[in-house]
Amino acid sequence: MAKILFINPVVREEDVPRHVPYGIALLAAIAMDRGHLVQVYDANAWRRGEDVLRAVLRADDWDVVALGGITTTYNSIKRIVTAARDECPSSLIVLGGGILTSLPREMMTWLPQVDVGVIGEAFETLPEILGMVDAGQPDWTRVAGTVSRSPDGTLVLSPQRALIDDLDGLPYPAWDLFPLEEVYFKNSDVLYSEEGMLATRRLDINASYGCSLICRFCYHLGIAGDMRYETDDKGNVNPAFDKPGTYTRTIRYHSPEYVVTLVKHAYDTYGINFVTFLDENLMTMDQHSGRTWLKEICRLWHEFGLMPTYEYDDNGDIKSWTGVHWSGTSHATLCNPEILKTMRKAGCSHLVYGYESFAPHVMKTIGKGASPASNIRSFFWTLESGIRPIPNQIIGFPNEDFESIRLNMEAWKKLGIVVKPHFATPYPGSEWFTVYRKSILKQYDGDLEAFILDLGDASAISAVISHNFNAIELIGLREMMLKDDTRMIDAYEKIWCENHGIPEGAPATLYTKSDYGHAAE
Amino acid sequence: MTSVLKGNFTPKKTVDLEPEKKDLETRFENAALKRLGGSIAFVAKKKIKWDADE
């Protein structure tokens, strides 16, 4: 059976490693279930550099070196595949995940060391690749969901891989192949709630795939029904994602029994006291199920004895608990007071909301299906349930302007929101990337790889898609927003209007709907 | 010693890690970097590229 080395690349180097890579943990479990010989090197957890990486690569005769991640792992992946080709000249190097899926041809070109790319969901594709390695007669074009190289070097995409229907058929993630005690449990705390801060043994789970919404900044990794194969005018087949007027989705979720049995397994095996749901949007699944899914998960949480019971300190504050607290993602228009209260009673401590903006004219353009009014309504519902809402904000939207900036600042003040907004970022695979691709290339002197290398978690600025503000203006405006300095923002608006020839009393914006996709051109 | 490889078989060679030891200079510079701003500024000694004779 194939001997496979999984490598988890480094991501978010500015922080400690916090998350076991869920996809790799599932794929390792699947490979072991099929009888393959599996080792995992978690480069993100260990962060020990090139010498250790090369020692790992020399540790055995690997048939396959497999790696993957999100787009922001590109820097690390480039280093890993270079070392892997040096040290393991005869191994098959397989790259998958969101990074490969959004730009398969570009990635295979920039990373010539990679033999096979897995586009979209790998749950069936990777085992088929391993089976072909065992058979000794590889023909990757016969494995759906791959991109590979023909003998003359041209890239060949096999047919699109269908998403699996039976999510509950997946094994549990192979958490024991990752350094839980050595690294991850030490970094369990999540500063989103009191309970999150006190978490000492946290794991993440993923209970669903997909989101019904069409936020222009979202990339769903090709595993949410968001990907289609299209043929361009040169006859090349390429994956295509959201673009104006074309949105596709497939909503899939595990049964509540699978979800809670998995958490119980983690509780019994690893003694966890906190679970983060990685799901894109728990409320999509709840609505799709006719409001039964989350209610049943919460009921089972109690039935399986996972509801937290507390020990208090002398001040009456929580010191520790038995059971499992949890958190996840919500949505302003899809939540309701009843389910939020039910979730709180089952141990939910906080919910992340992409409120994004409190400006109506901005919210209308982003495909979120929410408004400032629904943001505020869900904000209070969540607080009243006893759950902390995490109010994520973004600035630098295509039609961001001085008015939207002021509306955000007013809302933060009224609602007690303390936030340092993300910058609107056109990640590959998102509608924004498709629409603004020319503009992004212009900002990076035509070098798309330079843009990919520059991408982080959107707390720093990269390509700008705002029609009104450049990168320097956005950084300065964010600084003034944090200081609640309206005086300086008002003064700058006057200068900005003069610079752009906007007469007094006219709307201070350069954005028109027909300009969508043409920032900085 | 901790093995960085975890799996369902024993590889031909093990890759063990000594506990990471960061020297005082590195620990100081990392700590200062986390609080950078205002009067917290420092010289990253290993990154000096300017030859004193220039």
Coordinates of C-alpha atoms in Angstrom, one line a residue:
Chain A
M1 CA 0.0 0.0 0.0
A2 CA 1.2 3.5 -0.7
K3 CA 3.4 5.2 1.8
I4 CA 2.1 8.8 2.2
L5 CA 3.5 11.8 4.0
F6 CA 1.0 14.6 4.7
I7 CA 2.6 18.0 5.3
N8 CA 0.5 20.9 6.8
P9 CA 2.0 24.2 5.6
V10 CA 2.7 27.2 7.8
V11 CA -0.1 29.8 8.0
R12 CA -0.6 33.0 9.9
E13 CA 3.0 33.1 11.2
E14 CA 2.2 36.2 13.2
D15 CA 0.2 34.1 15.6
V16 CA 0.8 30.8 17.4
P17 CA -0.7 27.7 15.7
R18 CA -4.3 27.3 16.8
H19 CA -6.1 25.0 14.5
V20 CA -5.5 21.4 13.6
P21 CA -6.0 21.3 9.8
Y22 CA -9.4 19.7 9.5
G23 CA -9.1 18.7 5.8
I24 CA -5.7 17.0 6.2
A25 CA -6.9 15.2 9.4
L26 CA -9.9 13.8 7.5
L27 CA -7.8 12.8 4.5
A28 CA -5.2 11.1 6.7
A29 CA -8.1 9.1 8.4
I30 CA -9.5 8.2 5.0
A31 CA -6.0 7.0 3.7
M32 CA -5.5 4.9 6.8
D33 CA -9.0 3.4 6.5
R34 CA -8.0 2.3 3.0
G35 CA -4.9 0.5 4.4
H36 CA -2.3 3.0 3.4
L37 CA 0.8 3.8 5.4
V38 CA 0.5 7.4 6.7
Q39 CA 2.7 9.9 8.5
V40 CA 1.9 13.5 9.2
Y41 CA 4.3 16.4 9.6
D42 CA 2.6 19.5 10.8
A43 CA 5.0 22.2 9.8
N44 CA 2.6 24.9 11.0
A45 CA 2.5 23.4 14.5
W46 CA 6.2 22.8 14.9
R47 CA 7.6 25.8 12.9
R48 CA 11.1 24.5 13.0
G49 CA 12.2 25.6 9.5
E50 CA 14.0 24.0 6.6
D51 CA 16.4 21.6 8.3
V52 CA 13.6 19.7 10.1
L53 CA 11.5 19.8 7.0
R54 CA 14.3 18.2 5.0
A55 CA 15.0 15.6 7.7
V56 CA 11.3 14.7 7.6
L57 CA 11.4 14.3 3.8
R58 CA 14.5 12.0 4.1
A59 CA 12.9 9.9 6.9
D60 CA 11.5 7.3 4.5
D61 CA 10.9 6.4 0.9
W62 CA 7.6 8.3 0.4
D63 CA 5.5 7.2 -2.5
V64 CA 3.4 10.3 -2.1
V65 CA 4.0 13.7 -0.5
A66 CA 0.7 15.4 -0.1
L67 CA -0.1 18.9 1.0
G68 CA -2.7 21.6 0.8
G69 CA -4.2 24.6 2.4
I70 CA -5.8 27.9 1.9
T71 CA -4.5 30.6 -0.5
T72 CA -2.4 32.3 2.2
T73 CA -0.2 29.2 2.7
Y74 CA 1.3 29.8 -0.7
N75 CA 4.6 31.1 0.6
S76 CA 5.1 28.0 2.8
I77 CA 3.9 25.6 0.1
K78 CA 6.3 27.0 -2.4
R79 CA 9.2 26.3 0.1
I80 CA 7.9 22.8 0.9
V81 CA 7.5 21.5 -2.6
T82 CA 10.9 22.9 -3.6
A83 CA 12.5 20.9 -0.7
A84 CA 10.3 17.9 -1.4
R85 CA 11.5 17.7 -5.0
D86 CA 15.1 18.0 -3.9
E87 CA 14.9 15.3 -1.2
C88 CA 12.3 13.0 -2.7
P89 CA 13.0 13.0 -6.5
S90 CA 10.9 9.9 -7.2
S91 CA 7.9 10.7 -4.9
L92 CA 4.6 11.9 -6.3
I93 CA 3.9 15.4 -5.1
V94 CA 0.2 16.1 -4.7
L95 CA -1.2 19.5 -3.9
G96 CA -4.9 20.2 -3.0
G97 CA -7.1 22.5 -1.1
G98 CA -8.4 26.0 -1.7
I99 CA -5.0 27.3 -2.9
L100 CA -4.9 24.9 -5.9
T101 CA -8.7 24.9 -6.6
S102 CA -9.0 28.6 -7.2
L103 CA -6.1 28.9 -9.6
P104 CA -5.1 25.4 -10.8
R105 CA -3.3 26.3 -14.0
E106 CA -1.4 29.2 -12.3
M107 CA -0.4 27.1 -9.3
M108 CA 0.8 24.2 -11.5
T109 CA 2.9 26.7 -13.5
W110 CA 4.4 28.5 -10.5
L111 CA 5.0 25.2 -8.7
P112 CA 6.6 22.9 -11.3
Q113 CA 7.5 20.4 -8.6
V114 CA 3.8 19.4 -8.2
D115 CA 2.9 16.4 -10.2
V116 CA -0.9 16.3 -9.5
G117 CA -3.3 18.9 -8.3
V118 CA -6.6 18.0 -6.6
I119 CA -9.3 20.5 -7.6
G120 CA -12.2 20.8 -5.2
E121 CA -13.2 18.0 -2.7
A122 CA -10.4 15.4 -2.2
F123 CA -12.4 12.8 -0.2
E124 CA -12.6 10.5 -3.2
T125 CA -10.0 12.0 -5.4
L126 CA -7.0 11.3 -3.1
P127 CA -7.9 7.7 -2.4
E128 CA -8.2 7.1 -6.2
I129 CA -4.8 8.7 -6.7
L130 CA -3.3 6.4 -4.0
G131 CA -5.0 3.4 -5.6
M132 CA -3.4 4.3 -8.9
V133 CA 0.0 4.6 -7.2
D134 CA -0.5 1.1 -5.7
A135 CA -1.4 -0.2 -9.1
G136 CA 1.7 1.3 -10.6
Q137 CA 0.0 2.5 -13.7
P138 CA -0.8 6.2 -13.1
D139 CA -3.0 8.0 -15.5
W140 CA -4.2 11.0 -13.7
T141 CA -6.5 12.0 -16.5
R142 CA -8.7 9.1 -15.5
V143 CA -9.1 10.4 -11.9
A144 CA -11.8 13.1 -11.8
G145 CA -11.0 16.3 -10.1
T146 CA -7.3 16.5 -11.0
V147 CA -4.9 18.7 -13.0
S148 CA -1.8 17.0 -14.2
R149 CA 1.0 17.4 -16.8
S150 CA 0.9 15.6 -20.1
P151 CA 4.3 14.3 -21.5
D152 CA 4.7 17.5 -23.5
G153 CA 4.2 19.6 -20.3
T154 CA 0.8 21.0 -21.1
L155 CA -1.7 20.9 -18.2
V156 CA -4.6 18.6 -18.4
L157 CA -7.8 18.9 -16.3
S158 CA -9.7 15.7 -15.8
P159 CA -13.5 15.9 -15.5
Q160 CA -15.0 17.8 -12.5
R161 CA -15.2 15.7 -9.3
A162 CA -18.7 15.5 -7.9
L163 CA -19.2 16.3 -4.3
I164 CA -20.0 13.4 -2.0
D165 CA -23.6 13.0 -0.8
D166 CA -23.0 11.0 2.3
L167 CA -21.0 13.2 4.7
D168 CA -21.7 10.9 7.6
G169 CA -19.7 8.2 5.8
L170 CA -16.6 10.2 6.5
P171 CA -14.4 8.9 9.3
Y172 CA -13.5 11.0 12.3
P173 CA -10.5 13.3 11.7
A174 CA -7.2 11.6 12.7
W175 CA -6.5 14.1 15.5
D176 CA -4.0 11.8 17.1
L177 CA -1.6 12.4 14.2
F178 CA -1.2 16.0 15.2
P179 CA 0.7 17.5 18.2
L180 CA -2.3 18.1 20.4
E181 CA -0.6 18.1 23.8
E182 CA 2.7 19.5 22.5
V183 CA 1.2 22.5 20.6
Y184 CA -2.5 22.8 20.0
F185 CA -4.0 22.4 23.5
K186 CA -1.5 25.0 24.8
N187 CA -3.0 27.4 22.3
S188 CA -6.6 26.6 23.0
D189 CA -7.8 30.0 24.1
V190 CA -9.9 32.0 21.7
L191 CA -10.4 35.7 22.6
Y192 CA -14.0 35.9 21.6
S193 CA -15.7 35.2 24.9
E194 CA -15.0 34.6 28.5
E195 CA -15.4 30.9 28.0
G196 CA -13.3 30.9 24.9
M197 CA -10.6 32.7 26.8
L198 CA -10.7 30.1 29.5
A199 CA -10.7 27.1 27.1
T200 CA -7.7 24.8 27.8
R201 CA -8.4 21.9 25.6
R202 CA -10.0 23.0 22.3
L203 CA -10.6 21.2 19.0
D204 CA -12.4 22.3 15.9
I205 CA -15.0 20.4 14.0
N206 CA -16.8 21.0 10.7
A207 CA -20.4 20.0 10.7
S208 CA -21.4 21.4 7.3
Y209 CA -20.3 22.5 3.9
G210 CA -21.6 25.5 2.0
C211 CA -23.5 28.7 2.5
S212 CA -26.7 29.9 0.7
L213 CA -25.5 33.5 0.5
I214 CA -23.5 35.2 -2.2
C215 CA -21.2 37.5 -0.4
R216 CA -18.9 39.1 -3.0
F217 CA -15.8 38.5 -0.9
C218 CA -16.4 34.8 -0.1
Y219 CA -14.5 31.9 -1.6
H220 CA -16.1 28.5 -0.8
L221 CA -13.1 26.4 -1.8
G222 CA -15.0 24.6 -4.6
I223 CA -16.7 22.4 -2.0
A224 CA -19.9 24.3 -1.7
G225 CA -21.3 23.8 -5.1
D226 CA -19.7 27.1 -6.0
M227 CA -17.5 25.7 -8.7
R228 CA -18.3 25.0 -12.3
Y229 CA -16.0 24.0 -15.2
E230 CA -16.2 26.3 -18.1
T231 CA -14.3 26.3 -21.5
D232 CA -12.6 29.5 -22.5
D233 CA -12.4 30.9 -26.1
K234 CA -9.1 29.0 -26.6
G235 CA -10.7 25.7 -25.7
N236 CA -9.1 25.5 -22.2
V237 CA -11.3 24.1 -19.4
N238 CA -11.1 26.0 -16.1
P239 CA -12.9 26.1 -12.9
A240 CA -15.2 29.1 -12.6
F241 CA -16.6 30.5 -9.4
D242 CA -19.1 33.2 -8.5
K243 CA -19.5 36.0 -11.0
P244 CA -22.3 38.6 -11.3
G245 CA -25.5 36.8 -12.2
T246 CA -24.1 33.3 -11.9
Y247 CA -24.2 31.7 -8.4
T248 CA -24.5 28.0 -7.7
R249 CA -24.6 26.3 -4.3
T250 CA -24.9 22.8 -2.8
I251 CA -25.8 22.7 0.9
R252 CA -24.6 19.7 2.8
Y253 CA -24.5 19.0 6.5
H254 CA -23.7 16.1 8.8
S255 CA -26.6 14.6 10.8
P256 CA -26.9 16.0 14.4
E257 CA -26.1 12.4 15.6
Y258 CA -22.8 12.4 13.7
V259 CA -21.9 15.9 14.9
V260 CA -22.5 15.3 18.6
T261 CA -21.1 11.7 18.6
L262 CA -17.9 13.2 17.1
V263 CA -17.8 15.8 19.9
K264 CA -18.4 13.1 22.5
H265 CA -15.6 11.1 21.0
A266 CA -13.3 14.1 21.3
Y267 CA -14.5 14.7 24.9
D268 CA -13.9 11.1 25.9
T269 CA -10.6 10.6 24.0
Y270 CA -8.9 13.9 24.4
G271 CA -10.7 15.5 27.4
I272 CA -11.7 18.6 25.4
N273 CA -13.6 21.5 27.0
F274 CA -14.3 23.6 24.0
V275 CA -15.2 23.1 20.4
T276 CA -15.1 25.6 17.5
F277 CA -17.5 24.9 14.7
L278 CA -15.5 25.8 11.5
D279 CA -18.7 25.9 9.4
E280 CA -19.1 28.8 7.0
N281 CA -22.6 29.6 8.4
L282 CA -24.4 27.4 10.9
M283 CA -27.6 29.3 10.3
T284 CA -27.8 28.4 6.6
M285 CA -27.9 24.7 7.6
D286 CA -30.5 25.4 10.3
Q287 CA -32.8 27.2 7.9
H288 CA -32.2 24.6 5.2
S289 CA -33.3 21.9 7.6
G290 CA -36.5 23.6 8.5
R291 CA -35.1 24.8 11.8
T292 CA -34.5 21.3 13.1
W293 CA -30.7 20.9 12.7
L294 CA -29.3 23.1 15.4
K295 CA -32.2 22.3 17.8
E296 CA -31.4 18.6 17.5
I297 CA -27.7 19.2 18.0
C298 CA -28.5 21.2 21.1
R299 CA -30.8 18.5 22.4
L300 CA -28.2 15.8 21.8
W301 CA -25.6 18.0 23.5
H302 CA -27.6 17.7 26.7
E303 CA -28.4 14.0 26.1
F304 CA -24.7 13.1 25.7
G305 CA -23.8 14.9 28.9
L306 CA -21.8 17.6 27.1
M307 CA -23.6 20.6 28.6
P308 CA -21.0 22.5 30.8
T309 CA -21.3 22.5 34.6
Y310 CA -19.2 25.1 36.4
E311 CA -16.8 25.5 39.2
Y312 CA -16.7 29.2 40.4
D313 CA -14.0 31.2 42.1
D314 CA -14.4 33.4 45.3
N315 CA -15.8 36.3 43.2
G316 CA -18.5 34.1 41.6
D317 CA -16.7 34.0 38.2
I318 CA -16.4 30.8 36.2
K319 CA -13.1 29.1 37.0
S320 CA -13.5 26.0 35.0
W321 CA -16.1 23.5 33.8
T322 CA -16.8 20.0 32.9
G323 CA -18.5 19.4 29.6
V324 CA -17.9 21.3 26.3
H325 CA -18.5 24.9 25.5
W326 CA -18.7 25.7 21.8
S327 CA -18.9 28.5 19.3
G328 CA -19.6 29.0 15.6
T329 CA -20.8 31.4 12.9
S330 CA -24.2 33.0 12.6
H331 CA -26.0 35.3 10.2
A332 CA -28.0 38.5 10.9
T333 CA -31.1 37.5 8.9
L334 CA -31.0 33.8 9.4
C335 CA -30.9 33.6 13.2
N336 CA -33.8 34.0 15.6
P337 CA -34.2 34.5 19.3
E338 CA -35.5 31.0 19.9
I339 CA -32.6 29.1 18.4
L340 CA -30.1 31.5 20.0
K341 CA -31.5 30.8 23.5
T342 CA -31.5 27.1 22.8
M343 CA -27.9 27.3 21.7
R344 CA -26.9 29.2 24.8
K345 CA -28.5 26.6 27.0
A346 CA -26.4 23.9 25.3
G347 CA -23.2 25.8 26.0
C348 CA -22.7 28.1 23.0
S349 CA -20.5 31.0 24.2
H350 CA -20.0 33.2 21.1
L351 CA -21.1 33.5 17.5
V352 CA -19.2 35.2 14.8
Y353 CA -21.3 37.6 12.6
G354 CA -20.0 39.1 9.4
Y355 CA -21.8 42.4 10.0
E356 CA -19.3 44.0 7.6
S357 CA -20.7 47.5 7.6
F358 CA -23.5 49.6 9.1
A359 CA -23.9 51.7 6.0
P360 CA -27.1 50.8 4.0
H361 CA -25.7 51.7 0.6
V362 CA -22.6 49.4 1.3
M363 CA -24.7 46.5 2.6
K364 CA -26.9 46.6 -0.6
T365 CA -23.9 45.9 -2.8
I366 CA -22.2 42.9 -1.0
G367 CA -24.7 40.0 -1.5
K368 CA -25.0 39.4 2.2
G369 CA -28.8 39.6 2.3
A370 CA -28.5 41.7 5.5
S371 CA -28.9 45.3 6.3
P372 CA -27.8 47.6 9.2
A373 CA -31.2 47.1 10.7
S374 CA -31.0 43.3 10.6
N375 CA -27.4 43.5 12.0
I376 CA -28.6 45.5 15.0
R377 CA -31.6 43.2 15.6
S378 CA -29.5 40.1 15.6
F379 CA -26.9 41.9 17.8
F380 CA -29.4 42.4 20.6
W381 CA -31.1 39.0 20.1
T382 CA -27.7 37.4 20.6
L383 CA -26.7 39.4 23.6
E384 CA -30.1 38.8 25.2
S385 CA -29.6 35.0 24.8
G386 CA -26.4 35.3 26.7
I387 CA -24.1 34.6 23.7
R388 CA -21.4 37.1 22.8
P389 CA -21.8 38.3 19.2
I390 CA -18.5 38.9 17.4
P391 CA -19.1 41.9 15.2
N392 CA -16.7 41.5 12.2
Q393 CA -16.3 44.7 10.1
I394 CA -14.7 45.4 6.8
I395 CA -13.6 48.7 5.2
G396 CA -12.6 49.4 1.7
F397 CA -15.7 48.1 -0.1
P398 CA -16.0 49.1 -3.8
N399 CA -18.4 51.9 -2.8
E400 CA -16.9 52.7 0.6
D401 CA -17.1 56.5 1.2
F402 CA -16.9 59.1 3.9
E403 CA -20.6 58.6 4.7
S404 CA -20.2 54.9 5.2
I405 CA -17.1 55.4 7.4
R406 CA -19.1 57.9 9.6
L407 CA -22.1 55.5 9.8
N408 CA -19.8 52.7 11.0
M409 CA -18.2 54.9 13.6
E410 CA -21.6 56.0 14.9
A411 CA -22.8 52.4 15.1
W412 CA -19.7 51.3 16.9
K413 CA -20.2 54.0 19.5
K414 CA -23.9 53.3 20.1
L415 CA -23.4 49.5 20.2
G416 CA -20.2 49.4 22.2
I417 CA -18.4 47.7 19.4
V418 CA -14.6 47.6 19.7
V419 CA -13.2 46.6 16.4
K420 CA -10.2 47.0 14.0
P421 CA -11.8 46.3 10.6
H422 CA -10.5 44.0 8.0
F423 CA -9.6 45.4 4.6
A424 CA -11.8 44.3 1.7
T425 CA -9.7 41.7 0.0
P426 CA -10.3 40.0 -3.4
Y427 CA -9.2 36.5 -2.6
P428 CA -8.9 34.1 -5.6
G429 CA -12.2 32.2 -5.9
S430 CA -14.3 35.1 -4.8
E431 CA -16.5 37.2 -7.1
W432 CA -14.4 40.2 -6.3
F433 CA -11.3 38.4 -7.7
T434 CA -13.1 37.5 -10.9
V435 CA -14.5 41.0 -11.3
Y436 CA -11.4 43.0 -10.3
R437 CA -8.7 40.7 -11.7
K438 CA -7.4 43.3 -14.2
S439 CA -7.2 45.9 -11.5
I440 CA -5.4 43.5 -9.2
L441 CA -2.8 42.7 -11.9
K442 CA -2.3 46.4 -12.5
Q443 CA -1.6 47.0 -8.8
Y444 CA 1.1 44.3 -8.9
D445 CA 2.7 45.2 -12.2
G446 CA 1.1 42.3 -13.9
D447 CA 2.5 39.7 -11.5
L448 CA -0.3 37.7 -10.1
E449 CA 2.1 35.5 -8.0
A450 CA 3.3 38.7 -6.2
F451 CA -0.3 39.4 -5.2
I452 CA -0.7 35.8 -3.9
L453 CA 2.5 36.1 -1.9
D454 CA 1.2 39.3 -0.5
L455 CA -2.1 37.9 0.8
G456 CA -2.6 37.5 4.5
D457 CA -5.7 37.4 6.7
A458 CA -7.0 40.8 5.5
S459 CA -6.0 42.6 8.6
A460 CA -3.2 44.0 6.4
I461 CA -3.9 45.6 3.1
S462 CA -3.1 44.0 -0.3
A463 CA -5.0 44.7 -3.5
V464 CA -7.5 47.6 -3.2
I465 CA -10.9 47.4 -4.7
S466 CA -12.3 50.6 -3.3
H467 CA -13.2 53.1 -6.0
N468 CA -12.8 56.0 -3.7
F469 CA -9.7 55.3 -1.6
N470 CA -6.2 54.0 -2.3
A471 CA -4.3 51.8 0.1
I472 CA -2.7 54.6 2.0
E473 CA -6.0 56.4 2.4
L474 CA -7.7 53.3 3.7
I475 CA -4.9 52.7 6.3
G476 CA -5.1 56.3 7.4
L477 CA -8.9 56.2 7.6
R478 CA -8.9 53.0 9.6
E479 CA -6.5 54.6 12.1
M480 CA -8.8 57.6 12.5
M481 CA -11.8 55.4 12.9
L482 CA -10.1 53.5 15.7
K483 CA -9.4 56.9 17.4
D484 CA -13.0 58.1 16.7
D485 CA -11.4 61.1 15.2
T486 CA -14.2 62.6 13.1
R487 CA -12.5 66.0 13.0
M488 CA -9.6 64.7 11.0
I489 CA -11.9 62.6 8.7
D490 CA -14.1 65.7 8.0
A491 CA -11.0 67.8 7.2
Y492 CA -9.6 65.1 4.9
E493 CA -13.0 64.8 3.1
K494 CA -12.6 68.4 2.0
I495 CA -9.1 67.8 0.7
W496 CA -10.3 64.6 -1.1
C497 CA -13.2 66.4 -2.8
E498 CA -10.8 69.2 -4.0
N499 CA -8.4 66.6 -5.3
H500 CA -11.1 64.8 -7.2
G501 CA -12.9 67.9 -8.5
I502 CA -16.1 67.2 -6.6
P503 CA -18.1 70.5 -6.1
E504 CA -19.4 71.4 -2.7
G505 CA -22.7 69.8 -1.9
A506 CA -22.3 67.0 -4.5
P507 CA -22.0 63.4 -3.2
A508 CA -18.4 62.6 -2.2
T509 CA -18.0 59.5 -4.2
L510 CA -16.5 58.3 -7.5
Y511 CA -18.4 55.0 -7.5
T512 CA -21.2 54.3 -9.9
K513 CA -22.8 50.8 -10.3
S514 CA -21.5 50.6 -13.9
D515 CA -17.9 51.0 -12.6
Y516 CA -18.1 47.7 -10.6
G517 CA -14.9 45.9 -11.3
H518 CA -12.9 48.8 -12.4
A519 CA -11.1 50.2 -9.3
A520 CA -7.7 51.7 -9.8
E521 CA -7.8 51.1 -13.6
Chain B
M1 CA 12.8 14.3 22.7
T2 CA 9.6 14.6 20.7
S3 CA 9.0 13.0 17.3
V4 CA 7.6 15.4 14.7
L5 CA 6.2 12.6 12.6
K6 CA 3.0 10.9 13.7
G7 CA 1.4 8.1 11.8
N8 CA 0.3 4.5 11.6
F9 CA 3.7 2.9 11.1
T10 CA 7.3 3.4 12.1
P11 CA 9.3 5.3 9.4
K12 CA 12.8 4.2 8.6
K13 CA 14.3 7.2 10.4
T14 CA 12.8 9.1 13.3
V15 CA 12.9 12.9 13.4
D16 CA 13.1 14.1 17.0
L17 CA 13.1 17.6 18.3
E18 CA 15.0 19.0 21.2
P19 CA 13.0 21.5 23.1
E20 CA 13.4 24.8 21.3
K21 CA 15.8 27.1 23.0
K22 CA 15.7 30.7 22.1
D23 CA 18.6 32.9 23.2
L24 CA 18.0 36.0 25.3
E25 CA 18.5 38.3 22.3
T26 CA 15.8 36.5 20.3
R27 CA 13.4 36.4 23.2
F28 CA 13.9 40.1 23.9
E29 CA 13.4 41.1 20.2
N30 CA 10.3 38.9 19.9
A31 CA 8.8 40.4 23.1
A32 CA 9.6 44.0 21.9
L33 CA 8.1 43.3 18.5
K34 CA 4.8 42.3 20.1
R35 CA 4.6 45.7 21.8
L36 CA 6.1 47.8 19.0
G37 CA 5.0 51.5 19.0
G38 CA 5.8 54.8 20.6
S39 CA 8.9 54.5 22.7
I40 CA 9.1 50.7 22.2
A41 CA 11.6 50.5 19.3
F42 CA 14.6 48.2 19.0
V43 CA 17.5 47.2 16.7
A44 CA 17.1 43.8 15.1
K45 CA 20.8 43.0 15.5
K46 CA 20.9 40.1 13.0
K47 CA 19.3 42.2 10.3
I48 CA 21.8 45.0 10.2
K49 CA 23.1 45.3 6.7
W50 CA 24.9 48.6 6.8
D51 CA 28.7 48.2 6.9
A52 CA 30.2 50.6 9.5
D53 CA 32.8 51.7 6.9
E54 CA 30.2 52.8 4.4

